[in-house]
Coordinates of C-alpha atoms in Angstrom, one line a residue:
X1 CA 0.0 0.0 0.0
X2 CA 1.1 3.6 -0.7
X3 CA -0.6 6.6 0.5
X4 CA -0.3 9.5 -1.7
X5 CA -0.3 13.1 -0.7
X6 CA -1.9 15.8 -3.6
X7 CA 0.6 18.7 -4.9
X8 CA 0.0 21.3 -6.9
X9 CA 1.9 22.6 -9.8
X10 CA 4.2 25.2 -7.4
X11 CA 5.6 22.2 -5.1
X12 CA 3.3 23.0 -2.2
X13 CA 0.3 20.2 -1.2
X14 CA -3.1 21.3 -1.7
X15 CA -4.9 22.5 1.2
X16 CA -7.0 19.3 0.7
X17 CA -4.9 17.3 0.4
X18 CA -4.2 15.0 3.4
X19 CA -0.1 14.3 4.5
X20 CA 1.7 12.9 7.7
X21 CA 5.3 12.3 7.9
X22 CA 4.7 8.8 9.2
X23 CA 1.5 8.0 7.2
X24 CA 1.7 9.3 3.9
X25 CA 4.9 7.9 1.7
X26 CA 4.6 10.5 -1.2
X27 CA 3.4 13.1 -3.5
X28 CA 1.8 13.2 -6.6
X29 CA 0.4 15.9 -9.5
X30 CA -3.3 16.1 -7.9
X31 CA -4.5 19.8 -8.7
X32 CA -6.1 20.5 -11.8
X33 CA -6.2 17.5 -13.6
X34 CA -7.7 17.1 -16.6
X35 CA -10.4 14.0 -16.4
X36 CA -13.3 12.3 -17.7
X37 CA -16.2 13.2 -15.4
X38 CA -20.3 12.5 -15.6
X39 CA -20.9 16.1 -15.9
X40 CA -22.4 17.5 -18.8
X41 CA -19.9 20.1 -19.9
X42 CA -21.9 21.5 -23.1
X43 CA -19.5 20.6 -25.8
X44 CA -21.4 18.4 -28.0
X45 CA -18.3 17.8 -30.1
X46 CA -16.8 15.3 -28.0
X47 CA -16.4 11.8 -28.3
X48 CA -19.1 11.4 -25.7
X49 CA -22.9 12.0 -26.0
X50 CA -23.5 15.5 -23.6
X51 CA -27.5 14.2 -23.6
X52 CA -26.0 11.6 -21.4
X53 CA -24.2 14.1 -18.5
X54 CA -21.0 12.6 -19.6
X55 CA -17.7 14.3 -20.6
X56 CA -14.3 15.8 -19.2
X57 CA -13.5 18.3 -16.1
X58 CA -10.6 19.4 -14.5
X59 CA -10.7 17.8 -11.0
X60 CA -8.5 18.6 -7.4
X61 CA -8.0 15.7 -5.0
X62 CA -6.3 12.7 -4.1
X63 CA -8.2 10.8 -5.9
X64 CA -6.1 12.8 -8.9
X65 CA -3.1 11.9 -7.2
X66 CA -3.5 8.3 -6.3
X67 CA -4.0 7.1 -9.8
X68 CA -0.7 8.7 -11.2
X69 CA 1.2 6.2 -8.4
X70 CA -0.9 3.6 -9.5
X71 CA -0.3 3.9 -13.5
X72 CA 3.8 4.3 -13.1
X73 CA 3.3 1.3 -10.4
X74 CA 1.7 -0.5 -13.3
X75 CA 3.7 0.6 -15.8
X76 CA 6.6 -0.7 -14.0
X77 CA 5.5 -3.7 -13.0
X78 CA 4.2 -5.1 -16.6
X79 CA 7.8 -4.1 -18.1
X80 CA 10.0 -5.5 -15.3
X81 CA 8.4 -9.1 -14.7
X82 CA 11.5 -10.0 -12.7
X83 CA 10.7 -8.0 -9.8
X84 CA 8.3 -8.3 -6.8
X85 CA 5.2 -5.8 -6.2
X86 CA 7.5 -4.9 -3.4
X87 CA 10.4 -4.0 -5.6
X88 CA 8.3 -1.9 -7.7
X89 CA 7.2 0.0 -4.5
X90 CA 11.1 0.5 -3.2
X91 CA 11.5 1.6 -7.0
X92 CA 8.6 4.2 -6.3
X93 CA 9.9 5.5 -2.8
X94 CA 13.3 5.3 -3.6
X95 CA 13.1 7.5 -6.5
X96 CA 10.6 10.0 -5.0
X97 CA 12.2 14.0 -6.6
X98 CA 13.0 15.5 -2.8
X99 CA 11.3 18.8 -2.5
X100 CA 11.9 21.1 0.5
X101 CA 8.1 21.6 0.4
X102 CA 7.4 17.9 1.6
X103 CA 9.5 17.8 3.9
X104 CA 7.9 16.4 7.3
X105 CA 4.9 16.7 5.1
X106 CA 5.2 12.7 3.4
X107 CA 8.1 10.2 4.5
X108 CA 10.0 10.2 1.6
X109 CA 10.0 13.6 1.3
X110 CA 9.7 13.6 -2.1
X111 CA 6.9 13.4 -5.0
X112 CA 6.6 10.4 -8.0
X113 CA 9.3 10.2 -10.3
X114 CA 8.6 7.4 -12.9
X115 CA 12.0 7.9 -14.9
X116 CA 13.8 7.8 -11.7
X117 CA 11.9 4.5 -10.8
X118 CA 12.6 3.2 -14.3
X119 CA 16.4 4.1 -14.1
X120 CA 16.7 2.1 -10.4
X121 CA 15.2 -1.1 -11.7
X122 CA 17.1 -0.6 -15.1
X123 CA 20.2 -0.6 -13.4
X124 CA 19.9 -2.9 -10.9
X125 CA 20.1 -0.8 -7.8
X126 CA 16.5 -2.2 -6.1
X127 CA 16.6 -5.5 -5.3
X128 CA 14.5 -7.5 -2.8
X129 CA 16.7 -6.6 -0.3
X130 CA 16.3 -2.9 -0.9
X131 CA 14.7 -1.2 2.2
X132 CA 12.0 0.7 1.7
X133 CA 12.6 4.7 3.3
X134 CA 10.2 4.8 6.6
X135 CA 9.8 6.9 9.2
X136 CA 10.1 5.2 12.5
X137 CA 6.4 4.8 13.2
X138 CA 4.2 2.7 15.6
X139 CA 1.5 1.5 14.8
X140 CA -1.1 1.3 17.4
X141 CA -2.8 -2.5 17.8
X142 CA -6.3 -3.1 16.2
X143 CA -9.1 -4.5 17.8
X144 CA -11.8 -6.2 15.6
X145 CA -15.6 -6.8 17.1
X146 CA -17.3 -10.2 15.4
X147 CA -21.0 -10.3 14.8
X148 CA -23.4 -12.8 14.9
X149 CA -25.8 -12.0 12.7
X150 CA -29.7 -13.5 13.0
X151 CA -30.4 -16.8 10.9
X152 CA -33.5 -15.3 8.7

């Protein structure tokens, strides 16, 4: 799992967006992104039908964010075979672009680099053994409740 802070297009996180040094790994492009949407957004010359509230907005979150981890994480993984869904992670955090702006913000400090990632599997630096950057965290224990549910 990676969680995946939302920056904006002058370094600094949204003010949406959410971050912790020991609970969120990294950042991502999140503001302003261009994206399909169910929104009718009055241009009838696109590819789809505006009668149907369908079409294309620009859209803030980290739900923008998330899915541009995702899509290098997938792109890596489908051309390296050889490696582990772990190794593609330590390829992803390992390769993060440090920005002063993250800093204490998200634990790598950094945001998504995908040529970096490519260039660290490429060359062999990530291997299973390569550590993935953490802050020293603890994680506090979880307690689950178990219902029994009425036979009907």
């Amino acid at each position: 799992m990676l969680s995946v802070a939302n920056i904006q297009c002058d370094g600094t996180l949204h003010y949406s967006s959410n971050y912790g040094a020991k609970t969120v790994q990294l950042a991502a492009p999140g503001s302003n992104i261009y994206s399909t949407s169910t929104e009718n957004d009055g241009d009838t010359s696109s590819s789809f039908n505006s009668t149907a509230k369908s079409g294309y907005e620009t859209m803030t979150g980290t739900s923008m964010a998330a899915p541009m981890v995702a899509g290098v994480a997938a792109m890596l993984y489908s051309k390296y075979e050889n490696y582990s869904i772990l190794d593609i992670k330590n390829a992803i955090l390992n390769s993060v672009s440090k920005m002063d702006t993250l800093e204490g913000k998200v634990s790598s400090d950094g945001m998504l680099n995908a040529l970096g990632a490519v260039e660290l599997l490429e060359n062999g630096t990530i291997t299973a053994s390569t550590p993935v950057p953490t802050a020293n965290t603890t994680v506090a224990p979880v307690s689950y409740t178990h219902l029994t549910l009425p036979t009907i």
